[in-house]
Short mmCIF file of C-alpha atoms and ligand atoms in Angstrom, two decimals:
data_model
loop_
_atom_site.label_atom_id
_atom_site.label_comp_id
_atom_site.label_asym_id
_atom_site.label_seq_id
_atom_site.Cartn_x
_atom_site.Cartn_y
_atom_site.Cartn_z
CA MET Q 218 63.26 35.18 3.40
CA MET Q 219 63.90 31.72 4.73
CA ASP Q 220 65.21 28.91 2.54
CA LYS Q 221 62.90 26.49 0.83
CA VAL Q 222 61.89 23.58 3.03
CA ILE Q 223 62.95 20.06 2.18
CA ILE Q 224 60.22 17.57 3.02
CA SER Q 225 61.38 14.00 3.53
CA VAL Q 226 58.89 11.19 3.67
CA ALA Q 227 59.72 8.02 5.58
CA VAL Q 228 57.05 5.74 4.19
CA THR Q 229 57.61 2.39 5.96
CA GLY Q 230 60.42 2.13 8.51
CA SER Q 231 61.20 -1.08 10.35
CA TRP Q 232 58.72 -0.78 13.24
CA THR Q 233 55.32 0.03 11.83
CA THR Q 234 53.16 -3.06 11.24
CA ARG Q 235 49.71 -3.82 9.86
CA GLN Q 236 48.62 -4.15 13.50
CA HIS Q 237 49.47 -0.45 13.97
CA THR Q 238 47.82 0.65 10.75
CA PRO Q 239 46.42 -1.06 7.67
CA TYR Q 240 47.85 1.77 5.56
CA VAL Q 241 51.60 1.14 5.91
CA PRO Q 242 53.17 0.08 2.60
CA LEU Q 243 55.19 -3.16 2.88
CA THR Q 244 55.77 -4.68 -0.56
CA PRO Q 245 58.11 -3.00 -3.07
CA GLU Q 246 55.05 -2.14 -5.19
CA GLU Q 247 53.22 -0.53 -2.27
CA ILE Q 248 56.33 1.30 -1.07
CA ALA Q 249 57.02 2.68 -4.56
CA GLN Q 250 53.43 3.88 -4.94
CA HIS Q 251 53.54 5.69 -1.58
CA VAL Q 252 56.83 7.31 -2.60
CA VAL Q 253 55.43 8.53 -5.92
CA ASP Q 254 52.21 9.78 -4.34
CA SER Q 255 54.19 11.65 -1.65
CA TRP Q 256 56.50 13.17 -4.28
CA ARG Q 257 53.45 14.42 -6.20
CA GLU Q 258 52.36 16.22 -3.02
CA GLY Q 259 55.78 17.81 -2.51
CA ALA Q 260 58.19 15.38 -0.85
CA ALA Q 261 61.72 15.84 -2.24
CA ILE Q 262 63.42 12.96 -0.41
CA ALA Q 263 62.03 9.48 0.23
CA HIS Q 264 63.58 7.43 3.03
CA ILE Q 265 63.30 3.75 2.17
CA HIS Q 266 63.18 0.63 4.32
CA VAL Q 267 62.20 -2.68 2.74
CA ARG Q 268 60.44 -5.73 4.20
CA ASP Q 269 60.44 -9.43 3.42
CA ASP Q 270 57.37 -11.44 2.36
CA GLU Q 271 56.29 -11.69 6.03
CA GLY Q 272 56.59 -7.94 6.51
CA ARG Q 273 59.77 -8.16 8.60
CA PRO Q 274 62.67 -5.72 8.06
CA THR Q 275 65.28 -6.92 5.60
CA SER Q 276 68.33 -5.32 3.97
CA ASP Q 277 67.89 -7.35 0.76
CA PRO Q 278 69.47 -5.24 -2.01
CA GLN Q 279 67.14 -6.79 -4.60
CA ARG Q 280 64.19 -5.21 -2.82
CA TYR Q 281 65.74 -1.76 -2.62
CA ALA Q 282 66.61 -1.96 -6.29
CA ARG Q 283 63.05 -3.02 -7.13
CA VAL Q 284 61.60 -0.04 -5.26
CA ARG Q 285 63.91 2.33 -7.12
CA GLU Q 286 63.05 0.75 -10.47
CA LEU Q 287 59.30 1.08 -9.81
CA VAL Q 288 59.66 4.69 -8.64
CA ARG Q 289 61.70 5.71 -11.67
CA ALA Q 290 59.32 3.86 -14.02
CA GLN Q 291 56.68 6.42 -13.04
CA GLY Q 292 58.94 9.30 -14.04
CA CYS Q 293 59.51 10.24 -10.41
CA ASP Q 294 62.82 12.07 -9.74
CA VAL Q 295 62.55 12.05 -5.92
CA VAL Q 296 65.89 11.80 -4.11
CA LEU Q 297 66.12 8.28 -2.66
CA ASN Q 298 67.58 7.70 0.79
CA PHE Q 299 68.13 4.02 1.61
CA THR Q 300 68.32 3.03 5.26
CA THR Q 301 71.41 1.30 6.62
CA GLY Q 302 69.71 0.83 10.00
CA GLY Q 303 69.12 -2.89 9.53
CA GLY Q 304 65.93 -2.89 11.62
CA ALA Q 305 67.53 -1.02 14.55
CA GLY Q 306 70.64 -3.11 14.38
CA GLN Q 307 69.02 -6.56 13.96
CA ALA Q 308 70.92 -7.16 10.72
CA SER Q 309 74.67 -7.88 10.49
CA GLU Q 310 77.12 -5.11 9.58
CA GLU Q 311 77.61 -6.68 6.15
CA GLU Q 312 73.87 -6.66 5.51
CA ARG Q 313 73.61 -3.05 6.63
CA LEU Q 314 76.33 -1.97 4.16
CA ALA Q 315 74.61 -3.65 1.19
CA PRO Q 316 72.24 -0.77 0.31
CA VAL Q 317 75.19 1.66 0.08
CA ARG Q 318 76.67 -0.40 -2.75
CA LEU Q 319 73.53 0.26 -4.81
CA ARG Q 320 74.66 3.91 -4.84
CA PRO Q 321 71.53 5.66 -3.65
CA GLU Q 322 72.09 9.42 -3.61
CA ILE Q 323 71.62 9.42 0.18
CA ALA Q 324 71.78 6.68 2.81
CA SER Q 325 71.05 6.94 6.51
CA PHE Q 326 73.99 7.07 8.90
CA ASP Q 327 73.00 6.30 12.50
CA ALA Q 328 75.61 8.30 14.35
CA GLY Q 329 75.76 6.36 17.61
CA SER Q 330 74.35 3.60 19.80
CA LEU Q 331 71.33 3.92 22.06
CA ASN Q 332 68.57 2.02 23.79
CA PHE Q 333 65.80 1.90 21.18
CA ASN Q 334 62.44 0.92 22.66
CA ASP Q 335 63.08 -2.60 24.00
CA ARG Q 336 66.37 -3.11 22.11
CA VAL Q 337 69.91 -1.84 22.00
CA PHE Q 338 70.73 -0.25 18.66
CA VAL Q 339 74.45 -0.78 18.27
CA ASN Q 340 76.49 1.56 16.06
CA SER Q 341 80.03 1.01 17.27
CA PRO Q 342 82.86 3.46 16.51
CA GLN Q 343 84.40 0.82 14.25
CA PHE Q 344 81.17 0.34 12.32
CA LEU Q 345 80.61 4.09 11.92
CA GLU Q 346 84.10 4.52 10.52
CA ARG Q 347 83.53 1.66 8.08
CA LEU Q 348 80.11 2.96 7.04
CA ALA Q 349 81.47 6.48 6.51
CA GLN Q 350 84.35 5.13 4.43
CA GLU Q 351 81.97 3.02 2.35
CA MET Q 352 79.73 6.02 1.67
CA LEU Q 353 82.74 8.06 0.55
CA THR Q 354 83.84 5.25 -1.74
CA TYR Q 355 80.42 4.94 -3.39
CA GLY Q 356 79.65 8.66 -3.54
CA VAL Q 357 76.66 8.37 -1.20
CA LYS Q 358 75.68 11.35 0.98
CA PRO Q 359 75.21 10.33 4.61
CA GLU Q 360 72.02 11.50 6.24
CA ILE Q 361 73.48 11.80 9.72
CA GLU Q 362 70.72 10.55 12.02
CA CYS Q 363 71.27 11.83 15.56
CA PHE Q 364 69.07 10.32 18.25
CA ASP Q 365 70.79 12.23 21.03
CA THR Q 366 73.22 15.12 21.49
CA GLY Q 367 76.32 12.94 21.79
CA HIS Q 368 75.68 11.52 18.35
CA ILE Q 369 76.42 14.96 16.90
CA GLU Q 370 79.82 14.82 18.59
CA ASN Q 371 80.43 11.37 17.09
CA ALA Q 372 79.70 12.83 13.65
CA ARG Q 373 81.94 15.83 14.29
CA ARG Q 374 84.86 13.53 15.07
CA LEU Q 375 84.35 11.77 11.72
CA ILE Q 376 84.06 15.17 10.01
CA ASP Q 377 87.34 16.29 11.62
CA ARG Q 378 89.01 13.19 10.18
CA GLY Q 379 87.60 13.87 6.70
CA LEU Q 380 85.44 10.74 6.74
CA ILE Q 381 82.28 12.81 6.30
CA GLN Q 382 82.52 15.61 3.75
CA PRO Q 383 80.54 18.86 3.44
CA PRO Q 384 77.83 19.87 2.82
CA PHE Q 385 76.54 18.10 5.93
CA TRP Q 386 73.00 16.78 6.11
CA PHE Q 387 71.66 15.99 9.58
CA GLN Q 388 68.39 14.33 10.58
CA LEU Q 389 67.63 15.03 14.25
CA VAL Q 390 65.45 12.18 15.47
CA LEU Q 391 63.53 13.11 18.60
CA GLY Q 392 61.22 11.16 20.85
CA VAL Q 393 62.57 7.63 20.38
CA ARG Q 394 62.19 5.77 23.69
CA GLY Q 395 65.83 5.69 24.78
CA GLY Q 396 66.86 8.80 22.82
CA ALA Q 397 66.54 12.56 23.18
CA PRO Q 398 63.08 13.90 24.09
CA ALA Q 399 60.95 15.71 21.51
CA THR Q 400 60.98 19.17 23.05
CA ALA Q 401 61.74 22.63 21.71
CA ASP Q 402 64.61 23.02 24.22
CA GLN Q 403 66.21 19.80 23.06
CA LEU Q 404 65.91 20.73 19.39
CA VAL Q 405 67.43 24.17 19.90
CA HIS Q 406 70.26 22.66 21.93
CA MET Q 407 71.04 20.07 19.27
CA VAL Q 408 70.92 22.61 16.44
CA ARG Q 409 73.45 24.71 18.35
CA GLN Q 410 75.86 21.76 18.46
CA LEU Q 411 75.88 21.27 14.67
CA PRO Q 412 78.98 22.14 12.65
CA PRO Q 413 78.86 25.53 10.89
CA GLY Q 414 76.83 25.52 7.67
CA ALA Q 415 75.17 22.16 8.36
CA HIS Q 416 71.72 21.57 6.91
CA TRP Q 417 69.29 19.95 9.30
CA SER Q 418 65.91 18.30 9.38
CA VAL Q 419 63.75 17.06 12.22
CA CYS Q 420 61.66 13.99 12.63
CA ALA Q 421 59.83 13.02 15.79
CA ILE Q 422 57.94 9.98 16.92
CA GLY Q 423 54.19 9.58 17.31
CA ARG Q 424 52.25 12.60 18.56
CA HIS Q 425 55.45 14.65 18.54
CA GLN Q 426 55.79 14.48 14.75
CA LEU Q 427 53.66 17.45 13.79
CA PRO Q 428 54.61 19.84 16.63
CA MET Q 429 58.33 19.29 16.05
CA ASN Q 430 57.85 19.73 12.30
CA LEU Q 431 56.14 23.06 13.01
CA ILE Q 432 58.98 24.24 15.23
CA ALA Q 433 61.53 23.27 12.58
CA LEU Q 434 59.56 25.15 9.92
CA ALA Q 435 59.61 28.28 12.06
CA MET Q 436 63.34 27.89 12.79
CA GLY Q 437 64.24 27.58 9.12
CA GLY Q 438 65.01 23.86 9.30
CA HIS Q 439 63.75 20.99 7.20
CA VAL Q 440 61.17 18.35 8.09
CA ARG Q 441 60.45 14.64 7.84
CA THR Q 442 57.06 13.04 8.08
CA GLY Q 443 55.62 9.63 7.24
CA LEU Q 444 54.27 6.39 8.65
CA GLU Q 445 57.72 5.23 9.78
CA ASP Q 446 57.57 7.78 12.59
CA ASN Q 447 53.86 8.24 13.21
CA VAL Q 448 50.67 6.54 12.02
CA TYR Q 449 48.12 9.16 13.12
CA TYR Q 450 46.70 12.17 11.33
CA HIS Q 451 44.75 13.47 14.34
CA TYR Q 452 44.39 12.12 17.86
CA ARG Q 453 43.12 8.53 17.45
CA VAL Q 454 42.56 9.10 13.71
CA LEU Q 455 44.90 7.12 11.48
CA ALA Q 456 46.64 8.78 8.55
CA GLU Q 457 45.36 7.05 5.44
CA SER Q 458 48.56 7.48 3.46
CA ASN Q 459 52.02 8.99 3.56
CA ALA Q 460 50.93 11.50 0.91
CA GLN Q 461 48.23 12.81 3.25
CA LEU Q 462 50.88 13.68 5.86
CA VAL Q 463 53.08 15.33 3.23
CA ALA Q 464 50.18 17.37 1.84
CA ARG Q 465 49.40 18.82 5.28
CA LEU Q 466 53.02 19.93 5.74
CA VAL Q 467 53.06 21.54 2.30
CA ARG Q 468 49.94 23.58 3.12
CA ILE Q 469 51.33 24.71 6.47
CA ALA Q 470 54.78 25.53 5.08
CA ARG Q 471 53.32 27.72 2.35
CA GLU Q 472 51.15 29.55 4.88
CA CYS Q 473 54.38 30.22 6.84
CA GLY Q 474 56.14 31.62 3.77
CA ARG Q 475 58.33 28.57 3.19
CA GLU Q 476 58.38 27.40 -0.40
CA ILE Q 477 58.83 23.69 -1.06
CA ALA Q 478 62.20 22.37 -2.25
CA SER Q 479 62.16 20.15 -5.33
CA PRO Q 480 64.42 17.12 -5.76
CA ALA Q 481 66.59 19.30 -8.03
CA ASP Q 482 66.89 21.88 -5.22
CA VAL Q 483 68.06 19.11 -2.86
CA ARG Q 484 70.61 17.84 -5.38
CA ALA Q 485 72.05 21.34 -5.70
CA LEU Q 486 72.00 22.19 -1.97
CA LEU Q 487 73.58 18.92 -0.84
CA GLN Q 488 75.81 18.58 -3.92
CA LEU Q 489 74.64 15.02 -4.46
CA THR Q 490 76.63 12.81 -6.79
CA PRO Q 491 74.66 11.87 -9.92
CA GLN Q 492 74.37 8.11 -9.63
CA PRO Q 493 73.76 5.39 -12.17
CA ASP Q 494 70.97 3.16 -10.85
CA VAL Q 495 73.28 0.31 -9.91
CA LEU Q 496 71.69 -3.12 -9.85
CA PRO Q 497 72.49 -5.69 -7.15
CA SER Q 498 75.32 -8.03 -8.15
MG1 MG I 636 64.61 4.85 9.12
#
């Protein structure tokens, strides 16, 4: 029997706008509600980006803390994963480190630089070392986001130096314009490069989201869905919520004989550090 599947939901991201879809949550209240609704459907991890009053990406720790407070106020125990991406590198390094200091159980760790649509997403070796050190200091599990095969090697070098500790949690991000393509060959190749015993999940952009999720389910991997990566439910039909995308994956996973991991299962598997909900200073 294959392991339970961990479903992550990436509810907002830094790219999706109201021009793409009216359904993307942007305020802390909307984001928290999408997280709770997705958790009720079976999401165990929620990946959080926050926006300012104009809907632009921000790394404002007050906003992350507000989302967490609203989520917890509804009795929701979902594992929270705060982004450190800073809107694909638009924020300063200092700003990108701020969410780590709030001690989320998980934070994203973008394991290398790449062209990202019409930008360059810079994650220098010096910044990665600093980010890894900061996560160790604050007891935050890195979600090692790999946009291409070489990013896995970057992570392995940090692992060899003890800057990233087991158990390892990888998010393979496929289909970003400038990154690795969303194909079965590419996924299999990247999974083969992972360190022994690593846990891995797949997310893919746009129309690739569902097919790559299905392949990961069949391979025994974990999956990420949500409006950060894709706004459609069917061809030319918008998804009306993040929860709707999660619910579809839950149905499919169960049909495939994969039970759904709870937040408690994730905490045990990834040996997450119990964290006080630290408020911004
Ligand atoms: Mg993200």
